[in-house]
């Protein structure tokens, strides 16, 4: 592949080495058991990779989104799935950009030391879906605390996290000037909340992704757990989403390289009609096509990272990177499966597992249509469609 050397060579090597200790069999077994890769995640946390963006003053190495994206890319490129950890990485961005100094001192050193997980972000609701400003979960301020009632759906990694970032409406939609106003974000201590106003129910799903329905029934959150200013939570979430989209793009790039590499390997090894199948243009051209698309998407991913790290507007590039990379990884997944013929469907080749995993990124964390809509409105100046 073209992109073998870049300035993050040392990070790549170190993450590859760690991931190399967790072979395909490990992830295959976890997938079969619908388990969580606890040992793998602990190893990543202990090595400090998941707190990469935490500044030195709070105990982290102070790396940027570009470096963090290289870490998640390498995880996916190794055959693992960053879906088990990426929430932790992008929630750190939300804390860094919006928390008070006291909150940063309270949480960041333990997160950097790998002792505290902030894996979950609760935005999506069953009755409103992508129409986030209509969320019905409310947080009402009362005697030094907020009382939360409502419901969320598809909230991931809650069972493997200590903390969760929660978006709730603090001013009714009917009383705000703009519908994006009047929502706030909070840090929820999951150990205190579950069983005391928060009930969770796992959602079995196509990917081995730990994700849940959440039910809030008078959950009390201390006032000091409000992040930033009350009513500005949606803006804070959007900033975090640019990081999330860029990281997902990098994961898809990692998947894309994995699929292309596996397809090339199999095309060279598999002999049919007395020659490697890769000698046929009908087999090699789709792999070449997949490679070109992954490389092209990778450029937009690095563009988005660069803008984010220099604190320049990056909404368009983050969305475009996510769109291109998710499309490229899905194309590469199809090509890899086709190249493997029947064996692509056998669990032991891991292609079908990665195929399922990478499919998610056309839908979550933002669906392709919503990216088209963003570009139509914000880049092209077309009328807002909803
Ligand atoms: C495995 C998994 C993990 C997830 N993890 C989390 C998480 O941790 N936290 C969290 O908050 N959410 C999470 N989500 C939710 C995810 O972000 C949403 O599923 C996604 O944003 C799409 O929302 P929806 O499912 O409600 O689809 P809907 O909003 O119901 O949309 C359904 C379809 O209609 C299309 N559509 C809707 N409106 C329009 C329109 N105006 N124009 C064109 N097309 C439109 C959409 O593109 C989509 O394809 C997760 C989802 C999954 C599947």
XYZ file of C-alpha atoms and ligand atoms in Angstrom:
439
model
C 0.000 0.000 0.000
C 1.164 3.544 -0.672
C 0.690 5.054 2.771
C 3.254 3.012 4.672
C 5.341 5.799 6.154
C 4.237 8.991 7.792
C 5.251 11.104 10.763
C 3.369 8.775 13.113
C 5.548 5.813 12.292
C 6.520 5.187 15.951
C 2.897 5.218 17.142
C 1.952 2.843 14.340
C 4.716 0.426 15.254
C 3.915 0.446 18.970
C 0.149 -0.030 18.453
C 0.826 -2.778 15.906
C 3.034 -4.527 18.414
C 0.346 -4.416 21.104
C -2.379 -5.539 18.687
C -0.083 -8.323 17.472
C -0.479 -9.944 20.903
C -4.197 -10.404 20.141
C -4.515 -12.707 17.141
C -7.578 -13.239 14.951
C -8.631 -16.227 17.099
C -9.042 -13.944 20.120
C -11.500 -11.627 18.355
C -13.237 -14.515 16.581
C -13.943 -16.179 19.914
C -15.172 -12.929 21.499
C -17.464 -12.440 18.489
C -18.850 -15.991 18.753
C -19.498 -15.546 22.473
C -20.919 -12.054 21.987
C -18.378 -10.978 24.596
C -16.357 -7.804 25.135
C -12.586 -7.759 24.463
C -11.807 -6.810 28.063
C -8.159 -7.963 28.072
C -7.463 -6.139 24.820
C -9.125 -2.917 26.006
C -7.270 -3.068 29.332
C -3.966 -3.479 27.486
C -4.733 -0.422 25.330
C -5.713 1.614 28.396
C -2.684 0.583 30.430
C -0.394 1.477 27.536
C -1.997 4.942 27.511
C -3.189 4.781 23.909
C -6.810 5.623 24.670
C -5.936 8.779 26.618
C -3.590 9.995 23.883
C -5.318 13.365 23.550
C -5.107 14.264 27.249
C -2.612 17.132 27.774
C 0.562 16.585 29.811
C -0.681 18.755 32.696
C -3.402 16.147 33.340
C -1.086 13.166 32.959
C -1.502 12.403 29.246
C 0.907 12.707 26.309
C -1.003 15.660 24.774
C -1.283 14.273 21.258
C -3.749 15.574 18.674
C -6.653 14.037 16.798
C -4.299 13.040 13.970
C -2.314 10.794 16.329
C -5.494 9.444 17.954
C -6.826 8.623 14.494
C -3.638 6.715 13.681
C -4.175 4.652 16.859
C -7.753 3.630 15.959
C -6.741 3.036 12.333
C -4.009 0.640 13.460
C -6.415 -1.171 15.785
C -8.814 -1.844 12.894
C -5.999 -2.567 10.492
C -4.797 -5.328 12.825
C -8.157 -7.126 12.570
C -9.574 -5.775 15.835
C -12.527 -3.383 16.114
C -12.230 0.092 17.650
C -15.993 -0.015 18.215
C -15.084 -1.392 21.646
C -13.211 1.777 22.611
C -13.772 4.751 20.318
C -16.345 6.420 22.596
C -13.637 6.841 25.203
C -11.404 8.636 22.697
C -13.993 11.119 21.383
C -15.627 11.790 24.753
C -12.229 12.994 25.963
C -12.458 15.707 23.279
C -15.820 16.841 24.688
C -14.326 17.032 28.193
C -11.196 18.864 27.049
C -13.068 21.494 25.097
C -15.958 22.167 27.477
C -15.281 21.091 31.069
C -14.335 23.486 33.882
C -10.825 23.327 35.325
C -12.201 21.581 38.437
C -13.904 18.922 36.305
C -10.747 18.387 34.246
C -8.688 17.927 37.442
C -11.308 15.516 38.780
C -11.546 13.202 35.774
C -8.659 13.549 33.326
C -5.717 12.251 35.463
C -7.586 8.992 36.199
C -8.632 8.650 32.559
C -5.016 9.235 31.466
C -3.806 6.623 33.969
C -6.216 4.078 32.483
C -8.249 3.858 35.727
C -11.457 5.489 34.530
C -13.486 4.839 31.381
C -15.753 7.364 29.680
C -16.866 5.059 26.883
C -20.494 6.144 26.428
C -22.340 9.068 24.903
C -26.137 9.068 25.103
C -27.793 11.117 22.365
C -30.117 8.927 20.233
C -33.743 8.399 21.318
C -36.265 5.848 20.071
C -38.992 8.267 18.989
C -36.860 11.039 17.492
C -33.872 9.275 15.827
C -31.736 11.622 13.790
C -33.979 14.589 14.627
C -31.881 15.282 17.729
C -33.285 18.684 18.672
C -36.646 17.013 19.374
C -35.229 14.728 22.091
C -37.697 14.110 24.898
C -35.311 13.233 27.718
C -35.476 16.138 30.160
C -33.235 17.277 33.017
C -35.001 19.548 35.492
C -32.942 21.558 37.998
C -34.067 21.066 41.599
C -32.251 21.763 44.899
C -28.653 21.580 43.627
C -29.205 18.655 41.289
C -30.795 17.761 37.964
C -33.599 15.193 37.817
C -33.618 13.226 34.555
C -36.570 11.442 32.941
C -36.781 9.895 29.477
C -35.365 7.183 27.300
C -32.364 6.598 25.003
C -31.597 3.869 22.509
C -28.447 2.396 20.939
C -26.201 3.678 23.696
C -22.966 1.772 23.419
C -20.434 0.397 25.908
C -22.513 1.433 28.958
C -21.796 -1.945 30.566
C -18.057 -1.393 30.159
C -17.761 2.203 31.255
C -17.558 4.206 34.464
C -18.877 7.473 33.047
C -21.321 8.531 30.321
C -21.942 11.858 28.597
C -25.711 12.489 28.495
C -27.612 14.973 26.293
C -30.950 16.098 27.760
C -33.319 19.000 27.258
C -33.138 21.574 30.075
C -35.482 24.159 28.484
C -38.629 23.010 26.644
C -38.459 23.237 22.849
C -41.464 25.610 22.887
C -39.508 28.132 25.018
C -36.268 28.412 23.007
C -35.408 30.868 20.235
C -33.589 28.248 18.146
C -34.362 24.538 18.389
C -30.659 23.764 18.895
C -30.746 25.755 22.148
C -31.970 24.565 25.552
C -30.165 21.216 25.631
C -27.351 20.439 28.064
C -24.746 17.750 28.561
C -23.870 16.021 31.820
C -21.339 13.551 33.139
C -23.225 10.556 34.547
C -21.486 8.314 37.076
C -22.798 4.982 35.803
C -21.989 3.010 38.952
C -24.161 5.345 41.026
C -26.863 5.740 38.382
C -27.627 2.131 37.396
C -30.318 0.861 39.741
C -30.900 4.375 41.130
C -33.010 5.948 38.391
C -31.243 4.413 35.383
C -32.183 1.009 33.976
C -30.365 -0.538 31.020
C -31.432 -3.239 28.588
C -28.971 -4.723 26.091
C -29.886 -4.747 22.378
C -28.720 -7.926 20.620
C -27.467 -6.866 17.168
C -25.773 -7.889 13.919
C -22.317 -6.728 15.013
C -20.822 -7.756 18.335
C -21.354 -4.218 19.595
C -22.305 -3.717 23.235
C -25.252 -1.342 22.919
C -28.319 -0.657 25.055
C -31.676 0.938 25.698
C -31.606 3.321 28.658
C -34.601 4.245 30.830
C -34.359 7.291 33.094
C -36.810 7.474 35.967
C -36.004 10.428 38.264
C -32.262 9.894 37.936
C -30.505 12.526 40.044
C -27.315 14.110 38.723
C -25.339 16.558 40.915
C -25.338 20.115 39.549
C -21.523 20.072 39.318
C -21.773 17.341 36.661
C -23.191 19.807 34.121
C -20.600 20.317 31.362
C -20.108 23.935 30.291
C -23.106 26.266 30.256
C -26.674 25.058 30.619
C -28.503 25.188 27.267
C -25.395 24.963 25.064
C -25.013 21.181 25.124
C -25.988 20.594 21.499
C -23.181 22.872 20.317
C -20.680 21.002 22.523
C -21.912 17.651 21.201
C -21.529 18.822 17.595
C -17.886 19.790 18.208
C -17.280 16.314 19.642
C -19.065 14.753 16.679
C -16.500 16.188 14.261
C -13.831 14.301 16.205
C -16.045 11.212 16.295
C -16.658 11.278 12.537
C -12.960 11.735 11.786
C -12.008 8.865 14.109
C -14.635 6.616 12.509
C -13.195 7.560 9.113
C -9.760 6.432 10.329
C -11.235 3.147 11.590
C -12.808 2.578 8.175
C -9.431 3.298 6.551
C -7.923 0.652 8.858
C -10.670 -1.787 7.854
C -10.155 -0.898 4.183
C -6.447 -1.738 4.355
C -7.238 -4.977 6.214
C -9.713 -6.069 3.501
C -7.383 -5.137 0.652
C -4.430 -6.928 2.278
C -6.450 -10.062 2.946
C -7.867 -10.028 -0.591
C -4.365 -9.700 -2.083
C -3.033 -12.489 0.125
C -5.828 -14.871 -0.794
C -5.716 -13.935 -4.486
C -2.021 -14.873 -4.532
C -2.478 -18.115 -2.596
C -5.638 -19.625 -4.034
C -4.998 -21.709 -7.139
C -7.926 -22.507 -9.454
C -7.598 -23.535 -13.138
C -3.898 -24.189 -12.380
C -3.032 -20.584 -11.548
C -3.494 -18.106 -8.682
C -6.921 -16.477 -8.957
C -5.134 -13.093 -8.651
C -3.725 -13.618 -12.147
C -7.207 -12.989 -13.556
C -8.008 -9.343 -14.244
C -11.581 -10.073 -13.180
C -10.193 -10.742 -9.696
C -7.367 -8.199 -9.498
C -9.172 -5.127 -10.883
C -11.811 -4.938 -8.127
C -9.013 -5.194 -5.541
C -7.107 -2.397 -7.292
C -10.325 -0.343 -7.338
C -10.812 -0.912 -3.593
C -7.210 0.102 -2.909
C -7.600 3.361 -4.892
C -10.764 4.283 -2.995
C -9.200 3.633 0.423
C -6.127 5.716 -0.461
C -8.288 8.601 -1.708
C -10.527 8.564 1.375
C -7.410 8.565 3.541
C -6.411 11.966 2.163
C -9.696 13.518 3.302
C -9.305 11.851 6.706
C -5.905 13.535 7.202
C -7.304 16.853 5.940
C -10.075 16.692 8.563
C -7.542 15.788 11.280
C -5.266 18.683 10.320
C -8.098 21.229 10.459
C -9.393 19.856 13.770
C -5.945 19.955 15.364
C -5.430 23.562 14.300
C -8.897 24.391 15.687
C -10.206 25.483 12.299
C -13.764 24.696 11.122
C -13.761 21.081 9.968
C -17.437 20.049 9.816
C -17.446 19.619 6.025
C -14.167 17.682 5.936
C -15.072 15.480 8.939
C -18.394 14.551 7.305
C -16.802 14.005 3.891
C -14.004 11.889 5.386
C -16.524 9.708 7.217
C -18.623 9.363 4.036
C -15.687 8.493 1.767
C -13.967 6.158 4.214
C -17.164 4.266 5.148
C -17.945 3.823 1.446
C -14.383 2.728 0.649
C -14.243 0.207 3.516
C -17.628 -1.237 2.544
C -16.511 -1.578 -1.083
C -13.269 -3.224 0.089
C -15.285 -5.561 2.335
C -17.420 -6.705 -0.607
C -14.377 -7.185 -2.814
C -12.561 -9.140 -0.108
C -15.565 -11.407 0.441
C -15.968 -11.987 -3.304
C -12.253 -12.753 -3.694
C -12.519 -15.409 -0.995
C -15.441 -17.112 -2.732
C -17.162 -19.569 -0.397
C -14.416 -19.276 2.214
C -15.359 -15.634 2.727
C -18.389 -16.941 4.580
C -16.385 -19.207 6.887
C -15.840 -17.731 10.350
C -12.229 -18.856 10.426
C -11.202 -16.362 7.722
C -12.557 -13.393 9.760
C -13.774 -11.704 6.568
C -17.455 -12.130 7.422
C -16.864 -10.675 10.920
C -15.050 -7.598 9.608
C -17.672 -7.341 6.817
C -20.439 -7.032 9.424
C -18.399 -4.641 11.542
C -17.589 -2.186 8.777
C -21.190 -2.137 7.465
C -22.277 -0.266 10.582
C -20.483 2.899 9.521
C -22.926 3.684 6.708
C -25.574 4.101 9.424
C -23.860 5.121 12.657
C -22.758 7.443 14.111
C -24.359 9.409 11.277
C -26.125 7.930 8.280
C -25.021 8.620 4.715
C -28.183 10.605 3.900
C -27.516 12.980 6.758
C -24.014 13.627 5.393
C -25.464 14.397 1.937
C -27.860 16.719 3.671
C -25.030 18.448 5.585
C -23.021 18.984 2.396
C -26.075 20.167 0.422
C -26.940 22.760 3.043
C -23.622 23.839 4.570
C -21.219 23.433 1.648
C -23.469 24.035 -1.364
C -25.901 26.522 0.176
C -28.985 24.571 -0.916
C -32.211 25.009 1.108
C -32.434 23.060 4.346
C -34.534 19.969 3.686
C -35.795 19.292 7.201
C -24.604 -0.486 16.753
C -25.013 0.945 16.990
C -24.383 1.679 17.971
C -24.798 2.989 18.246
N -24.210 3.683 19.275
C -24.726 4.886 19.664
C -24.242 5.548 20.825
O -23.335 5.088 21.516
N -24.833 6.722 21.185
C -25.861 7.272 20.490
O -26.344 8.338 20.886
N -26.335 6.677 19.356
C -25.791 5.492 18.936
N -26.279 4.856 17.817
C -27.395 5.455 17.076
C -26.985 5.962 15.688
O -26.264 7.146 15.806
C -28.287 6.104 14.899
O -28.778 4.789 14.656
C -28.079 6.830 13.604
O -27.725 8.159 13.849
C -29.357 6.802 12.757
O -30.452 7.180 13.537
P -31.749 6.265 13.617
O -31.309 4.853 13.789
O -32.664 6.810 14.641
O -32.371 6.400 12.194
P -33.589 7.325 11.742
O -33.337 8.737 12.158
O -34.839 6.688 12.159
O -33.448 7.231 10.155
C -33.719 6.013 9.454
C -33.221 6.154 8.020
O -33.902 7.243 7.395
C -32.974 8.181 6.887
N -33.499 9.551 7.102
C -34.091 10.059 8.216
N -34.425 11.336 8.021
C -34.038 11.664 6.760
C -34.097 12.843 5.965
N -34.626 13.981 6.431
N -33.601 12.803 4.710
C -33.064 11.660 4.210
N -32.971 10.503 4.909
C -33.443 10.507 6.173
C -31.694 7.991 7.688
O -30.569 8.378 6.934
C -31.724 6.480 7.955
O -31.118 5.798 6.887
C -25.840 3.565 17.493
C -26.463 2.816 16.473
C -26.071 1.522 16.227
C -26.782 0.745 15.161
